[in-house]
Amino acid sequence: MPLDAICLRALTNELKGQLLGARIDKVQQPARDQIVLLLRGNLRLLLNAGPNQPRVQLTEVLRENPAEPPMLCMLLRKHLVGGRITEIEQSGLERIVTFTVRSVNELGESGTKKLVLEAMGRRSNLLLLDEDDRILDCMRRVEFEVSGARALLPGLYYQLPTPLDKLSPLTDPEGAVELARRGGGAEETVERFLLDRYLGISPLIARELALRAFGAADARFCDRADGCERLAVEMERLAEAVRENRFTPTMLSREGKPVDFTYCPITQYGAETVQTTFPSFSALLDAFYTERDRQEAAQRRGRELTRTVTSAHDRVVRKLGMLEKEYAASQDRDTLRLYGDLITANLYRMERGAARLTAQNYYDENGAELDIPLDPLLTPQQNAAKYYKRYTKAKTAEKHLREQIDKAIGERDYLESVQGEIALAQTEAEFAELRRELGDDKVVLGLSGGVDSSVAAVLISRAIGDNLTCIFVDHGLLRKNEFRQVLDDYRCLGLNVIGVDASEEFFTALAGIKDPEKKRKIIGKGFIDVFDREAHKLTDVKWLAQGTIYPDRIESLSITGHTIKSHHNVGGLPEKMNLRLCEPLKWLFKDEVRAVGRALGMPEHLIKRHPFPGPGLAVRILGDITPEKVRILQDADDIFISGLRESGLYDQVWQAGVILLPVQSVGVMGDERTYESAVALRAVTSTDAMTADWAHLPYEFLAKVSNEIINKVRGVNRVTYDISSKPPATIEWE
């Protein structure tokens, strides 16, 4: 509810008792509509001029401040810091409160300033006035053409809003009731009557007065003969309580959600609404808005999750349609074999160059003739072989397509069930219940340092807390200084992380290995071995969590039986570990993963981090891997990535890195001939990693990076730039 005038009166009285004489030590502006005054004695005064929740209160909630304070904040610091609050006054029974501050300026002269909060819904504002009530500045400037009657601009004299033509329930509680006694408004609802004729009364209080006087919150004056007399009594009781400052700060909650607050107990909602009283209005408002903001954040996350799941569901449905179409086409494979048989049976009468063959179908009981298309560029034998090959391929494809269709149906059904659960989840607790699929089980997650595993870790951690243990393995193939930096980031996120330096183990296993698939499999097995070893040090671990995303799965599977590349994080779980696999992001593309990270409140520098392959720099070293090659690549990569950041190009690129080529070339360094390694810079733009185009980086930038790498990285004398797109190339070279 908006803060009504009587609630503001109660707040004003509270603040008078606590803040008069208080010294202002700091001024902060954590949000556009919010000002926080830090007062001597560890008091924090919040003034919110937002249209949806305008209020003034003492708060214990810490709010993050921007790196650069806004202009209004700087102005308030200039005039208010060091001053003392000498007066706090509400303007009549309006939703306007004024803080008078006495301070000393730069010349040592004492003077006063006024800070005026107008808590009037969408017209809410915060103004700083000088001692002559001239506006120094305000949160929302109002031009003359916007509000001809009342402009709010620096240099103008401040004017109160035009007072409403209504009665005060404090000075004339029965004035309007007398009108009702005489028959005016007999058909009108009591609520509407009170709202139209009295200042400071909210709809909630109007309905409560109607209930107490007439027996129903929606009552009309004609519903009860003695209602006016009873209403006059209730109005006088209200006025007396307000005049004597007898307030009971009360929050109303329904199904765990805060729905309203007021200054007295409420009876109109009955048992379905829980009433909680607080020692002060400031404590009430802190609790009310903190809980409401938390639930609204949960709802926003729910909407993000809904969009993500819906997108994944639609994608699976489209995929299923294509698979079923391909499957239907594969069912015609027997015709292909028949064509091959008939061509073979008629080789004796076929000539090379023919475009068609008309032959009797000896499999048909009626001996019908078939017209078989031929490739005139092929021999009769080659045409037959072509049809047999297509038959064999279709037969093989049928099996793979059937498997893929069954998987797609399972994926679709699962996503539909998740959609249904999300639709029912209205509170943070319900979303937590949705994410508590893991129950009380312990989970171990293999972190790579990339966006995918990081988002998966935070998502699972929010669901199960300390039951998640993350293992971050340094296989010696990370970027320069990445092991330490990433560990620091994870710990700042509150993750329980174990860092394992296994670089020597991986280097030993990779010695002399040049084949890219073998390198990936060795690294994948190495990860699993390390996980297995570390997991056995933990107790009651039942799940292995991974940051697998949808492109990983696609590139690791093919209906033809050929794999684009292996992923150690795609189902690479040996039975000996006796752990179940948890992949919360496996239906998402990279852009959707980043959206989930933002919904979880993760910092942007982690969310925007370029994708980095699980096998690390191993896929960027063509040929065998040695510590010296890794050192060269780390140094060159650090220069490239740092250059992208410094030039403001990092966020314009989807993924970037340096490739160490298995060639050496002649160069000249100083007066000496060199014969050293060449590297290739790789930078691409993409949205989902399924397709990518090479990034058109400025020539000047490329020249600068090239010179820096050659001059600073020992062992490199030539730099190239990869301008191939995906497809046909992949983003990584291996």
mmCIF file with all atom_site columns, C-alpha atoms in Angstrom, residues 219-297:
data_model
loop_
_atom_site.group_PDB
_atom_site.id
_atom_site.type_symbol
_atom_site.label_atom_id
_atom_site.label_alt_id
_atom_site.label_comp_id
_atom_site.label_asym_id
_atom_site.label_entity_id
_atom_site.label_seq_id
_atom_site.pdbx_PDB_ins_code
_atom_site.Cartn_x
_atom_site.Cartn_y
_atom_site.Cartn_z
_atom_site.occupancy
_atom_site.B_iso_or_equiv
_atom_site.pdbx_formal_charge
_atom_site.auth_seq_id
_atom_site.auth_comp_id
_atom_site.auth_asym_id
_atom_site.auth_atom_id
_atom_site.pdbx_PDB_model_num
ATOM 1  C CA . ALA A 1 219 ? -21.454 -1.368  3.278  1.00 0.00 ? 219 ALA A CA 1
ATOM 2  C CA . ARG A 1 220 ? -23.589 1.552   2.071  1.00 0.00 ? 220 ARG A CA 1
ATOM 3  C CA . PHE A 1 221 ? -25.108 4.146   4.400  1.00 0.00 ? 221 PHE A CA 1
ATOM 4  C CA . CYS A 1 222 ? -28.595 2.851   3.711  1.00 0.00 ? 222 CYS A CA 1
ATOM 5  C CA . ASP A 1 223 ? -27.651 -0.640  4.941  1.00 0.00 ? 223 ASP A CA 1
ATOM 6  C CA . ARG A 1 224 ? -27.964 0.173   8.646  1.00 0.00 ? 224 ARG A CA 1
ATOM 7  C CA . ALA A 1 225 ? -30.083 2.789   10.407 1.00 0.00 ? 225 ALA A CA 1
ATOM 8  C CA . ASP A 1 226 ? -27.694 3.445   13.293 1.00 0.00 ? 226 ASP A CA 1
ATOM 9  C CA . GLY A 1 227 ? -24.595 3.237   11.085 1.00 0.00 ? 227 GLY A CA 1
ATOM 10 C CA . CYS A 1 228 ? -23.926 6.976   11.033 1.00 0.00 ? 228 CYS A CA 1
ATOM 11 C CA . GLU A 1 229 ? -23.930 7.196   14.825 1.00 0.00 ? 229 GLU A CA 1
ATOM 12 C CA . ARG A 1 230 ? -21.578 4.249   15.093 1.00 0.00 ? 230 ARG A CA 1
ATOM 13 C CA . LEU A 1 231 ? -19.347 5.735   12.358 1.00 0.00 ? 231 LEU A CA 1
ATOM 14 C CA . ALA A 1 232 ? -19.133 9.023   14.263 1.00 0.00 ? 232 ALA A CA 1
ATOM 15 C CA . VAL A 1 233 ? -17.957 7.106   17.331 1.00 0.00 ? 233 VAL A CA 1
ATOM 16 C CA . GLU A 1 234 ? -15.327 5.213   15.313 1.00 0.00 ? 234 GLU A CA 1
ATOM 17 C CA . MET A 1 235 ? -14.124 8.416   13.665 1.00 0.00 ? 235 MET A CA 1
ATOM 18 C CA . GLU A 1 236 ? -13.709 10.062  17.074 1.00 0.00 ? 236 GLU A CA 1
ATOM 19 C CA . ARG A 1 237 ? -11.801 7.028   18.375 1.00 0.00 ? 237 ARG A CA 1
ATOM 20 C CA . LEU A 1 238 ? -9.517  7.217   15.368 1.00 0.00 ? 238 LEU A CA 1
ATOM 21 C CA . ALA A 1 239 ? -8.924  10.941  15.838 1.00 0.00 ? 239 ALA A CA 1
ATOM 22 C CA . GLU A 1 240 ? -8.220  10.524  19.547 1.00 0.00 ? 240 GLU A CA 1
ATOM 23 C CA . ALA A 1 241 ? -5.700  7.714   18.919 1.00 0.00 ? 241 ALA A CA 1
ATOM 24 C CA . VAL A 1 242 ? -3.880  9.780   16.318 1.00 0.00 ? 242 VAL A CA 1
ATOM 25 C CA . ARG A 1 243 ? -3.851  12.948  18.472 1.00 0.00 ? 243 ARG A CA 1
ATOM 26 C CA . GLU A 1 244 ? -2.470  10.963  21.415 1.00 0.00 ? 244 GLU A CA 1
ATOM 27 C CA . ASN A 1 245 ? 0.068   9.193   19.213 1.00 0.00 ? 245 ASN A CA 1
ATOM 28 C CA . ARG A 1 246 ? -1.321  5.746   20.044 1.00 0.00 ? 246 ARG A CA 1
ATOM 29 C CA . PHE A 1 247 ? -0.255  3.618   17.119 1.00 0.00 ? 247 PHE A CA 1
ATOM 30 C CA . THR A 1 248 ? 0.240   -0.111  16.666 1.00 0.00 ? 248 THR A CA 1
ATOM 31 C CA . PRO A 1 249 ? 2.505   -0.722  13.661 1.00 0.00 ? 249 PRO A CA 1
ATOM 32 C CA . THR A 1 250 ? 0.917   -3.749  12.018 1.00 0.00 ? 250 THR A CA 1
ATOM 33 C CA . MET A 1 251 ? 1.909   -5.794  8.946  1.00 0.00 ? 251 MET A CA 1
ATOM 34 C CA . LEU A 1 252 ? -0.673  -7.926  7.176  1.00 0.00 ? 252 LEU A CA 1
ATOM 35 C CA . SER A 1 253 ? 0.473   -11.130 5.469  1.00 0.00 ? 253 SER A CA 1
ATOM 36 C CA . ARG A 1 254 ? -1.394  -13.693 3.446  1.00 0.00 ? 254 ARG A CA 1
ATOM 37 C CA . GLU A 1 255 ? 0.111   -17.082 2.517  1.00 0.00 ? 255 GLU A CA 1
ATOM 38 C CA . GLY A 1 256 ? 3.480   -15.844 3.670  1.00 0.00 ? 256 GLY A CA 1
ATOM 39 C CA . LYS A 1 257 ? 3.351   -12.710 1.492  1.00 0.00 ? 257 LYS A CA 1
ATOM 40 C CA . PRO A 1 258 ? 3.252   -9.210  2.986  1.00 0.00 ? 258 PRO A CA 1
ATOM 41 C CA . VAL A 1 259 ? 0.193   -7.521  1.476  1.00 0.00 ? 259 VAL A CA 1
ATOM 42 C CA . ASP A 1 260 ? -0.354  -4.348  3.517  1.00 0.00 ? 260 ASP A CA 1
ATOM 43 C CA . PHE A 1 261 ? 0.573   -2.388  6.625  1.00 0.00 ? 261 PHE A CA 1
ATOM 44 C CA . THR A 1 262 ? -1.194  0.114   8.838  1.00 0.00 ? 262 THR A CA 1
ATOM 45 C CA . TYR A 1 263 ? -1.200  1.778   12.275 1.00 0.00 ? 263 TYR A CA 1
ATOM 46 C CA . CYS A 1 264 ? -3.910  -0.238  14.036 1.00 0.00 ? 264 CYS A CA 1
ATOM 47 C CA . PRO A 1 265 ? -5.234  -3.826  14.224 1.00 0.00 ? 265 PRO A CA 1
ATOM 48 C CA . ILE A 1 266 ? -7.446  -4.814  11.285 1.00 0.00 ? 266 ILE A CA 1
ATOM 49 C CA . THR A 1 267 ? -10.484 -7.107  11.507 1.00 0.00 ? 267 THR A CA 1
ATOM 50 C CA . GLN A 1 268 ? -11.851 -7.050  7.928  1.00 0.00 ? 268 GLN A CA 1
ATOM 51 C CA . TYR A 1 269 ? -9.721  -9.924  6.607  1.00 0.00 ? 269 TYR A CA 1
ATOM 52 C CA . GLY A 1 270 ? -10.456 -12.483 9.276  1.00 0.00 ? 270 GLY A CA 1
ATOM 53 C CA . ALA A 1 271 ? -8.301  -15.529 9.914  1.00 0.00 ? 271 ALA A CA 1
ATOM 54 C CA . GLU A 1 272 ? -6.938  -15.750 6.382  1.00 0.00 ? 272 GLU A CA 1
ATOM 55 C CA . THR A 1 273 ? -4.602  -12.832 7.040  1.00 0.00 ? 273 THR A CA 1
ATOM 56 C CA . VAL A 1 274 ? -1.823  -12.927 9.637  1.00 0.00 ? 274 VAL A CA 1
ATOM 57 C CA . GLN A 1 275 ? -1.198  -9.716  11.582 1.00 0.00 ? 275 GLN A CA 1
ATOM 58 C CA . THR A 1 276 ? 2.263   -9.028  12.936 1.00 0.00 ? 276 THR A CA 1
ATOM 59 C CA . THR A 1 277 ? 2.957   -6.059  15.197 1.00 0.00 ? 277 THR A CA 1
ATOM 60 C CA . PHE A 1 278 ? 6.302   -4.244  15.409 1.00 0.00 ? 278 PHE A CA 1
ATOM 61 C CA . PRO A 1 279 ? 7.898   -1.996  18.022 1.00 0.00 ? 279 PRO A CA 1
ATOM 62 C CA . SER A 1 280 ? 8.226   0.847   15.519 1.00 0.00 ? 280 SER A CA 1
ATOM 63 C CA . PHE A 1 281 ? 7.108   1.872   12.067 1.00 0.00 ? 281 PHE A CA 1
ATOM 64 C CA . SER A 1 282 ? 10.689  1.855   10.837 1.00 0.00 ? 282 SER A CA 1
ATOM 65 C CA . ALA A 1 283 ? 11.056  -1.795  11.850 1.00 0.00 ? 283 ALA A CA 1
ATOM 66 C CA . LEU A 1 284 ? 7.716   -2.547  10.185 1.00 0.00 ? 284 LEU A CA 1
ATOM 67 C CA . LEU A 1 285 ? 8.715   -0.900  6.897  1.00 0.00 ? 285 LEU A CA 1
ATOM 68 C CA . ASP A 1 286 ? 12.108  -2.642  6.900  1.00 0.00 ? 286 ASP A CA 1
ATOM 69 C CA . ALA A 1 287 ? 10.429  -6.026  7.302  1.00 0.00 ? 287 ALA A CA 1
ATOM 70 C CA . PHE A 1 288 ? 7.636   -5.258  4.821  1.00 0.00 ? 288 PHE A CA 1
ATOM 71 C CA . TYR A 1 289 ? 9.771   -3.984  1.943  1.00 0.00 ? 289 TYR A CA 1
ATOM 72 C CA . THR A 1 290 ? 12.657  -6.394  2.498  1.00 0.00 ? 290 THR A CA 1
ATOM 73 C CA . GLU A 1 291 ? 10.318  -9.367  2.256  1.00 0.00 ? 291 GLU A CA 1
ATOM 74 C CA . ARG A 1 292 ? 8.380   -7.870  -0.640 1.00 0.00 ? 292 ARG A CA 1
ATOM 75 C CA . ASP A 1 293 ? 11.575  -7.106  -2.566 1.00 0.00 ? 293 ASP A CA 1
ATOM 76 C CA . ARG A 1 294 ? 12.835  -10.631 -1.910 1.00 0.00 ? 294 ARG A CA 1
ATOM 77 C CA . GLN A 1 295 ? 9.650   -12.171 -3.224 1.00 0.00 ? 295 GLN A CA 1
ATOM 78 C CA . GLU A 1 296 ? 9.576   -9.870  -6.240 1.00 0.00 ? 296 GLU A CA 1
ATOM 79 C CA . ALA A 1 297 ? 13.171  -10.879 -6.989 1.00 0.00 ? 297 ALA A CA 1
#
